[in-house]
Tab-separated table of N, CA, C and O in Angstrom:
chain	number	residue	atom	x	y	z
S	14	TYR	N	10.039	-6.503	-7.223
S	14	TYR	CA	10.673	-5.478	-7.197
S	14	TYR	C	9.287	-5.613	-5.614
S	14	TYR	O	8.352	-5.538	-5.625
S	15	CYS	N	9.810	-4.096	-4.568
S	15	CYS	CA	9.449	-4.341	-3.337
S	15	CYS	C	9.170	-3.139	-2.607
S	15	CYS	O	10.102	-2.000	-3.340
S	16	VAL	N	8.229	-2.315	-2.396
S	16	VAL	CA	8.693	-0.587	-2.283
S	16	VAL	C	8.091	-0.483	-0.352
S	16	VAL	O	7.044	-1.159	-0.595
S	17	GLU	N	9.083	0.185	-0.258
S	17	GLU	CA	7.849	0.233	1.317
S	17	GLU	C	7.320	1.498	1.227
S	17	GLU	O	8.165	2.884	0.946
S	18	PHE	N	6.714	1.741	1.864
S	18	PHE	CA	5.644	3.690	2.027
S	18	PHE	C	5.153	3.040	4.120
S	18	PHE	O	5.093	2.472	4.689
S	19	ARG	N	5.186	4.526	3.855
S	19	ARG	CA	5.354	5.027	6.317
S	19	ARG	C	3.694	5.631	5.297
S	19	ARG	O	3.857	6.651	4.919
S	20	THR	N	2.776	4.590	6.073
S	20	THR	CA	1.572	5.147	6.068
S	20	THR	C	0.946	6.947	6.621
S	20	THR	O	1.622	7.491	7.746
S	21	GLU	N	0.674	7.490	6.116
S	21	GLU	CA	0.459	9.400	6.482
S	21	GLU	C	-0.510	9.357	7.089
S	21	GLU	O	-1.272	10.483	7.546
S	22	TRP	N	-2.408	8.643	6.206
S	22	TRP	CA	-3.030	9.315	6.901
S	22	TRP	C	-4.127	7.786	5.515
S	22	TRP	O	-3.018	6.441	5.186
S	23	LEU	N	-5.010	7.696	6.600
S	23	LEU	CA	-6.177	6.405	6.828
S	23	LEU	C	-7.502	7.343	6.863
S	23	LEU	O	-7.810	7.806	7.390
S	24	SER	N	-8.881	6.877	5.864
S	24	SER	CA	-9.704	6.752	6.262
S	24	SER	C	-10.421	6.043	7.262
S	24	SER	O	-10.196	4.963	7.639
S	25	GLN	N	-10.972	6.668	7.609
S	25	GLN	CA	-12.225	5.909	9.259
S	25	GLN	C	-12.311	4.023	8.485
S	25	GLN	O	-12.959	3.561	9.558
S	26	HIS	N	-12.869	4.206	7.384
S	26	HIS	CA	-13.971	3.360	7.004
S	26	HIS	C	-12.907	1.797	6.467
S	26	HIS	O	-12.997	0.795	5.951
S	27	CYS	N	-11.578	1.711	7.014
S	27	CYS	CA	-10.296	0.836	7.147
S	27	CYS	C	-10.714	0.027	8.228
S	27	CYS	O	-10.959	-0.756	8.018
S	28	ALA	N	-10.742	0.955	9.550
S	28	ALA	CA	-10.987	0.469	10.706
S	28	ALA	C	-11.903	-0.232	10.482
S	28	ALA	O	-12.959	-1.136	11.042
S	29	LEU	N	-13.569	-0.345	9.761
S	29	LEU	CA	-15.072	-1.115	10.057
S	29	LEU	C	-15.141	-1.758	9.433
S	29	LEU	O	-16.016	-1.836	9.863
S	30	GLU	N	-13.872	-2.613	8.075
S	30	GLU	CA	-13.617	-3.665	7.868
S	30	GLU	C	-14.554	-4.738	8.545
S	30	GLU	O	-12.983	-4.750	8.750
S	31	ARG	N	-15.439	-5.279	7.754
S	31	ARG	CA	-15.730	-6.689	9.065
S	31	ARG	C	-15.498	-7.894	7.783
S	31	ARG	O	-15.593	-8.855	8.595
S	32	ARG	N	-15.669	-7.297	6.513
S	32	ARG	CA	-16.151	-8.727	5.893
S	32	ARG	C	-14.171	-9.986	5.953
S	32	ARG	O	-13.481	-8.707	5.737
S	33	PRO	N	-14.626	-11.402	5.641
S	33	PRO	CA	-13.625	-11.961	6.169
S	33	PRO	C	-12.074	-11.912	5.086
S	33	PRO	O	-11.084	-11.619	5.607
S	34	TYR	N	-12.180	-11.769	3.994
S	34	TYR	CA	-11.367	-11.147	3.474
S	34	TYR	C	-11.002	-10.388	3.474
S	34	TYR	O	-10.251	-9.952	2.714
S	35	ALA	N	-11.523	-9.401	4.024
S	35	ALA	CA	-10.556	-7.931	4.016
S	35	ALA	C	-10.942	-6.866	5.310
S	35	ALA	O	-10.410	-5.608	5.084
S	36	ARG	N	-10.433	-8.004	6.045
S	36	ARG	CA	-10.017	-8.005	7.479
S	36	ARG	C	-8.335	-7.195	7.854
S	36	ARG	O	-8.627	-6.558	8.437
S	37	TRP	N	-7.867	-7.497	6.869
S	37	TRP	CA	-5.911	-6.914	6.662
S	37	TRP	C	-6.443	-5.526	6.316
S	37	TRP	O	-5.313	-4.975	6.953
S	38	MET	N	-7.264	-4.718	6.655
S	38	MET	CA	-7.852	-2.974	6.358
S	38	MET	C	-7.966	-2.584	7.789
S	38	MET	O	-7.138	-1.902	8.293
S	39	GLN	N	-8.004	-3.485	8.995
S	39	GLN	CA	-7.999	-3.571	10.192
S	39	GLN	C	-6.915	-3.787	10.516
S	39	GLN	O	-6.243	-2.740	11.869
S	40	TYR	N	-5.909	-3.995	10.149
S	40	TYR	CA	-4.583	-3.706	10.734
S	40	TYR	C	-4.183	-2.096	10.080
S	40	TYR	O	-2.850	-2.182	10.491
S	41	LEU	N	-4.173	-1.258	9.321
S	41	LEU	CA	-3.791	-1.364	9.003
S	41	LEU	C	-4.067	0.530	9.550
S	41	LEU	O	-4.765	0.796	10.419
S	42	ARG	N	-2.336	1.133	10.075
S	42	ARG	CA	-2.044	2.089	11.352
S	42	ARG	C	-1.445	3.171	10.529
S	42	ARG	O	-0.724	3.386	9.804
S	43	GLU	N	-2.039	4.605	10.373
S	43	GLU	CA	-0.963	6.069	10.568
S	43	GLU	C	0.327	6.156	11.150
S	43	GLU	O	0.659	5.382	12.338
S	44	GLY	N	1.518	5.935	9.893
S	44	GLY	CA	2.786	6.123	10.420
S	44	GLY	C	3.281	4.852	10.959
S	44	GLY	O	4.695	5.017	11.297
S	45	HIS	N	2.937	3.573	10.121
S	45	HIS	CA	3.486	2.394	9.474
S	45	HIS	C	4.569	2.745	9.010
S	45	HIS	O	3.298	2.957	7.987
S	46	THR	N	4.888	1.941	8.207
S	46	THR	CA	5.287	0.871	7.221
S	46	THR	C	4.675	-0.472	6.157
S	46	THR	O	4.850	-1.098	6.996
S	47	VAL	N	4.432	-0.075	5.726
S	47	VAL	CA	4.001	-0.790	3.940
S	47	VAL	C	4.708	-1.613	3.810
S	47	VAL	O	5.454	-0.617	2.921
S	48	CYS	N	4.811	-2.702	3.202
S	48	CYS	CA	5.575	-3.427	2.004
S	48	CYS	C	4.141	-3.724	0.793
S	48	CYS	O	3.092	-4.228	1.616
S	49	VAL	N	5.086	-2.873	0.242
S	49	VAL	CA	4.014	-3.472	-1.163
S	49	VAL	C	4.893	-3.878	-2.887
S	49	VAL	O	5.156	-3.248	-3.558
S	50	ALA	N	4.556	-4.986	-3.212
S	50	ALA	CA	5.252	-6.011	-4.075
S	50	ALA	C	4.438	-5.321	-5.640
S	50	ALA	O	3.470	-6.031	-5.720
S	51	CYS	N	5.572	-5.241	-6.274
S	51	CYS	CA	5.194	-5.392	-8.520
S	51	CYS	C	5.090	-7.290	-8.359
S	51	CYS	O	6.053	-6.557	-8.500
S	52	GLN	N	4.700	-7.565	-8.645
S	52	GLN	CA	4.550	-8.153	-9.885
S	52	GLN	C	3.699	-8.417	-10.854
S	52	GLN	O	2.461	-7.312	-10.678
S	53	PRO	N	3.601	-9.896	-11.194
S	53	PRO	CA	3.103	-9.940	-13.029
S	53	PRO	C	1.411	-9.475	-12.660
S	53	PRO	O	1.482	-10.437	-11.139
S	54	PRO	N	0.358	-9.831	-12.816
S	54	PRO	CA	-0.171	-8.815	-13.648
S	54	PRO	C	-0.086	-7.466	-14.120
S	54	PRO	O	-0.063	-7.001	-15.008
S	55	ALA	N	0.945	-7.558	-12.701
S	55	ALA	CA	0.600	-5.501	-12.527
S	55	ALA	C	1.550	-4.890	-12.723
S	55	ALA	O	1.714	-3.060	-13.080
S	56	MET	N	3.053	-5.710	-12.760
S	56	MET	CA	3.734	-4.845	-13.545
S	56	MET	C	3.844	-4.942	-15.159
S	56	MET	O	3.410	-5.705	-15.834
S	57	SER	N	3.839	-3.617	-15.671
S	57	SER	CA	4.002	-2.936	-17.537
S	57	SER	C	5.215	-4.031	-17.639
S	57	SER	O	6.413	-4.454	-16.594
S	58	THR	N	4.558	-3.974	-18.703
S	58	THR	CA	5.759	-5.522	-19.101
S	58	THR	C	6.871	-4.121	-20.344
S	58	THR	O	8.252	-4.505	-21.121
S	59	ASP	N	5.936	-2.874	-20.407
S	59	ASP	CA	6.574	-2.612	-21.726
S	59	ASP	C	8.282	-1.883	-19.660
S	59	ASP	O	9.193	-0.704	-20.844
S	60	THR	N	7.533	-1.303	-19.139
S	60	THR	CA	8.103	-0.398	-18.423
S	60	THR	C	9.383	-0.971	-16.822
S	60	THR	O	9.426	-0.349	-16.259
S	61	ARG	N	8.458	-2.714	-16.650
S	61	ARG	CA	8.631	-3.536	-15.997
S	61	ARG	C	8.731	-2.415	-14.174
S	61	ARG	O	9.348	-3.327	-13.410
S	62	ARG	N	7.510	-1.701	-14.435
S	62	ARG	CA	6.517	-1.079	-12.712
S	62	ARG	C	5.668	-1.579	-13.161
S	62	ARG	O	4.840	-0.743	-13.929
S	63	CYS	N	4.382	-0.725	-11.614
S	63	CYS	CA	3.916	-1.189	-11.544
S	63	CYS	C	3.697	0.452	-10.754
S	63	CYS	O	4.391	0.991	-10.981
S	64	SER	N	2.293	0.717	-11.924
S	64	SER	CA	1.334	2.246	-11.457
S	64	SER	C	1.237	2.596	-10.127
S	64	SER	O	0.895	1.115	-9.254
S	65	GLY	N	1.712	3.448	-9.829
S	65	GLY	CA	1.470	3.800	-8.493
S	65	GLY	C	2.916	3.591	-7.235
S	65	GLY	O	2.797	3.542	-5.976
S	66	ASP	N	3.703	3.066	-8.063
S	66	ASP	CA	5.073	2.454	-6.944
S	66	ASP	C	5.690	4.043	-6.616
S	66	ASP	O	6.452	3.397	-6.112
S	67	GLY	N	5.434	5.054	-7.324
S	67	GLY	CA	6.169	5.879	-6.937
S	67	GLY	C	7.145	6.788	-6.819
S	67	GLY	O	8.554	7.105	-6.886
S	68	HIS	N	7.769	5.606	-7.644
S	68	HIS	CA	9.370	6.471	-9.169
S	68	HIS	C	9.097	7.085	-9.363
S	68	HIS	O	8.219	8.483	-9.267
S	69	ASN	N	10.382	8.129	-8.458
S	69	ASN	CA	10.691	9.582	-8.284
S	69	ASN	C	9.396	10.535	-7.789
S	69	ASN	O	9.438	11.771	-8.120
S	70	ALA	N	9.964	9.232	-6.566
S	70	ALA	CA	8.561	10.729	-5.358
S	70	ALA	C	8.950	11.238	-4.085
S	70	ALA	O	8.627	11.340	-3.680
S	71	GLU	N	10.715	10.945	-4.837
S	71	GLU	CA	11.450	11.076	-3.797
S	71	GLU	C	11.202	13.029	-3.230
S	71	GLU	O	10.816	13.835	-3.741
S	72	GLY	N	11.748	12.535	-1.007
S	72	GLY	CA	11.374	13.970	-0.925
S	72	GLY	C	10.041	13.825	-0.394
S	72	GLY	O	9.877	16.044	-0.557
S	73	GLY	N	9.546	13.175	0.522
S	73	GLY	CA	8.764	13.241	1.638
S	73	GLY	C	7.118	13.549	0.286
S	73	GLY	O	6.319	13.709	1.016
S	74	LYS	N	7.420	13.170	-1.402
S	74	LYS	CA	5.925	13.715	-2.003
S	74	LYS	C	4.709	13.455	-0.964
S	74	LYS	O	5.077	11.452	-1.051
S	75	ILE	N	3.911	13.116	-0.940
S	75	ILE	CA	1.975	12.448	-0.613
S	75	ILE	C	1.489	11.268	-1.810
S	75	ILE	O	1.393	12.350	-2.874
S	76	LEU	N	1.879	10.291	-1.242
S	76	LEU	CA	0.904	9.695	-2.891
S	76	LEU	C	-0.317	8.615	-2.311
S	76	LEU	O	-0.711	8.846	-1.018
S	77	HIS	N	-0.990	9.159	-2.743
S	77	HIS	CA	-2.961	8.527	-2.368
S	77	HIS	C	-2.366	7.124	-2.977
S	77	HIS	O	-1.697	6.204	-4.345
S	78	TRP	N	-3.360	5.949	-2.006
S	78	TRP	CA	-4.089	4.786	-2.561
S	78	TRP	C	-5.248	4.504	-2.572
S	78	TRP	O	-6.285	5.403	-1.655
S	79	GLU	N	-5.905	3.773	-2.831
S	79	GLU	CA	-6.965	2.552	-2.661
S	79	GLU	C	-6.824	1.586	-2.495
S	79	GLU	O	-6.754	0.158	-3.230
S	80	ALA	N	-7.382	1.154	-1.243
S	80	ALA	CA	-7.662	-0.619	-0.615
S	80	ALA	C	-8.583	-1.308	-2.624
S	80	ALA	O	-9.357	-1.043	-2.879
S	81	VAL	N	-8.622	-2.938	-3.172
S	81	VAL	CA	-8.766	-3.329	-3.108
S	81	VAL	C	-9.783	-3.567	-3.061
S	81	VAL	O	-9.775	-4.627	-1.146
S	82	GLY	N	-11.225	-3.889	-3.319
S	82	GLY	CA	-12.622	-4.515	-3.110
S	82	GLY	C	-12.999	-3.370	-1.673
S	82	GLY	O	-14.095	-3.730	-1.208
S	83	ASN	N	-12.805	-2.566	-1.137
S	83	ASN	CA	-13.030	-1.762	-0.633
S	83	ASN	C	-12.618	-0.147	-1.180
S	83	ASN	O	-11.369	1.171	-0.467
S	84	SER	N	-13.541	0.689	-2.258
S	84	SER	CA	-12.534	2.437	-3.078
S	84	SER	C	-13.489	2.907	-1.525
S	84	SER	O	-12.188	4.457	-1.566
S	85	ARG	N	-13.554	2.381	0.191
S	85	ARG	CA	-14.032	4.201	0.743
S	85	ARG	C	-12.835	3.620	1.819
S	85	ARG	O	-12.376	4.299	2.783
S	86	CYS	N	-12.004	2.766	1.635
S	86	CYS	CA	-9.957	2.596	2.278
S	86	CYS	C	-9.974	2.995	1.632
S	86	CYS	O	-9.235	2.210	0.646
S	87	GLN	N	-9.518	4.125	1.744
S	87	GLN	CA	-8.056	4.701	1.156
S	87	GLN	C	-7.619	5.635	2.262
S	87	GLN	O	-7.771	5.808	3.383
S	88	GLY	N	-5.925	6.283	1.254
S	88	GLY	CA	-5.024	6.926	2.574
S	88	GLY	C	-4.188	7.054	1.799
S	88	GLY	O	-3.858	7.799	0.296
S	89	THR	N	-3.580	8.885	2.542
S	89	THR	CA	-1.713	8.968	2.003
S	89	THR	C	-0.973	8.058	2.657
S	89	THR	O	-0.572	7.329	3.773
S	90	TRP	N	0.067	7.957	1.274
S	90	TRP	CA	1.903	7.423	2.023
S	90	TRP	C	3.178	8.390	1.225
S	90	TRP	O	2.408	8.714	0.067
S	91	LYS	N	3.389	8.090	1.951
S	91	LYS	CA	5.105	8.853	1.492
S	91	LYS	C	6.170	7.080	1.274
S	91	LYS	O	6.294	6.092	2.035
S	92	LYS	N	6.627	7.362	-0.081
S	92	LYS	CA	7.629	6.200	0.204
S	92	LYS	C	9.796	6.107	1.236
S	92	LYS	O	9.842	7.470	1.307
S	93	VAL	N	9.426	5.554	1.541
S	93	VAL	CA	11.073	5.196	2.238
S	93	VAL	C	12.264	4.511	0.891
S	93	VAL	O	12.763	5.764	0.765
S	94	ARG	N	11.330	3.353	1.008
S	94	ARG	CA	12.764	3.022	-0.184
S	94	ARG	C	11.574	1.735	-0.926
S	94	ARG	O	10.674	1.429	-0.538
S	95	GLN	N	13.279	1.894	-2.576
S	95	GLN	CA	12.725	0.252	-2.594
S	95	GLN	C	13.522	-0.785	-2.636
S	95	GLN	O	14.989	-0.220	-2.823
S	96	LEU	N	13.199	-1.785	-2.353
S	96	LEU	CA	13.952	-3.249	-2.459
S	96	LEU	C	13.986	-4.067	-3.279
S	96	LEU	O	12.507	-4.054	-4.057
S	97	GLU	N	14.822	-4.893	-3.728
S	97	GLU	CA	14.347	-6.488	-4.050
S	97	GLU	C	13.092	-7.149	-3.527
S	97	GLU	O	12.068	-8.160	-4.159
S	98	GLU	N	13.450	-7.278	-2.789
S	98	GLU	CA	12.561	-8.040	-1.830
S	98	GLU	C	11.432	-7.397	-0.554
S	98	GLU	O	12.518	-6.817	-0.196
S	99	CYS	N	10.033	-8.247	-0.217
S	99	CYS	CA	9.714	-6.592	1.081
S	99	CYS	C	10.407	-7.837	2.326
S	99	CYS	O	10.630	-9.038	2.235
S	100	SER	N	10.411	-6.551	3.045
S	100	SER	CA	11.096	-7.642	4.485
S	100	SER	C	10.025	-7.336	5.935
S	100	SER	O	10.450	-6.708	6.348
S	101	CYS	N	8.585	-6.400	5.511
S	101	CYS	CA	7.734	-6.874	6.218
S	101	CYS	C	6.660	-7.504	6.689
S	101	CYS	O	7.222	-8.782	6.589
S	102	PRO	N	6.435	-7.482	8.164
S	102	PRO	CA	5.817	-8.500	8.918
S	102	PRO	C	4.199	-8.805	7.751
S	102	PRO	O	4.345	-7.980	6.889
S	103	PRO	N	4.178	-10.229	7.503
S	103	PRO	CA	2.840	-10.516	6.168
S	103	PRO	C	1.253	-10.021	6.691
S	103	PRO	O	1.443	-9.356	5.112
S	104	VAL	N	1.677	-9.366	7.877
S	104	VAL	CA	-0.235	-7.713	7.785
S	104	VAL	C	0.331	-7.473	7.123
S	104	VAL	O	-0.733	-6.393	6.950
S	105	HIS	N	1.590	-7.460	7.457
S	105	HIS	CA	1.749	-4.933	6.771
S	105	HIS	C	2.223	-5.018	5.222
S	105	HIS	O	3.217	-4.708	5.070
S	106	SER	N	2.155	-6.413	4.234
S	106	SER	CA	2.704	-6.995	2.777
S	106	SER	C	1.481	-6.654	1.910
S	106	SER	O	1.047	-7.897	1.999
S	107	PHE	N	1.646	-5.575	0.858
S	107	PHE	CA	0.758	-6.019	0.278
S	107	PHE	C	1.601	-6.093	-1.421
S	107	PHE	O	2.112	-5.887	-1.127
S	108	ILE	N	0.360	-5.958	-2.623
S	108	ILE	CA	0.431	-5.858	-4.314
S	108	ILE	C	0.279	-5.106	-4.503
S	108	ILE	O	-0.875	-4.911	-4.336
S	109	PHE	N	0.277	-4.907	-5.815
S	109	PHE	CA	-0.195	-3.891	-6.330
S	109	PHE	C	-0.923	-4.004	-7.479
S	109	PHE	O	-0.933	-5.568	-8.354
S	110	THR	N	-1.837	-3.723	-7.684
S	110	THR	CA	-2.858	-4.625	-8.510
S	110	THR	C	-3.376	-3.929	-9.892
S	110	THR	O	-2.682	-2.114	-10.216
């Protein structure tokens, strides 16, 4: 499944990332919608959910996230909705880890 989030806040360290494998962080923007896919092995075999997917986080609850590969690139987002398939462009599509 896929979860859409609207980014609320980003640390300045995301925009400063220059390593080739982590340049995707430069494309994150406050107010943009991003899609995050929940797939094995991040998906729990018991619950069939990914940790941090915002399950039961309706009503504008602010959730925290951190980028793999640069723990200084972090921020907050709000869950928009859960979908079976992701619908964001590739630059705004991520996976849970």
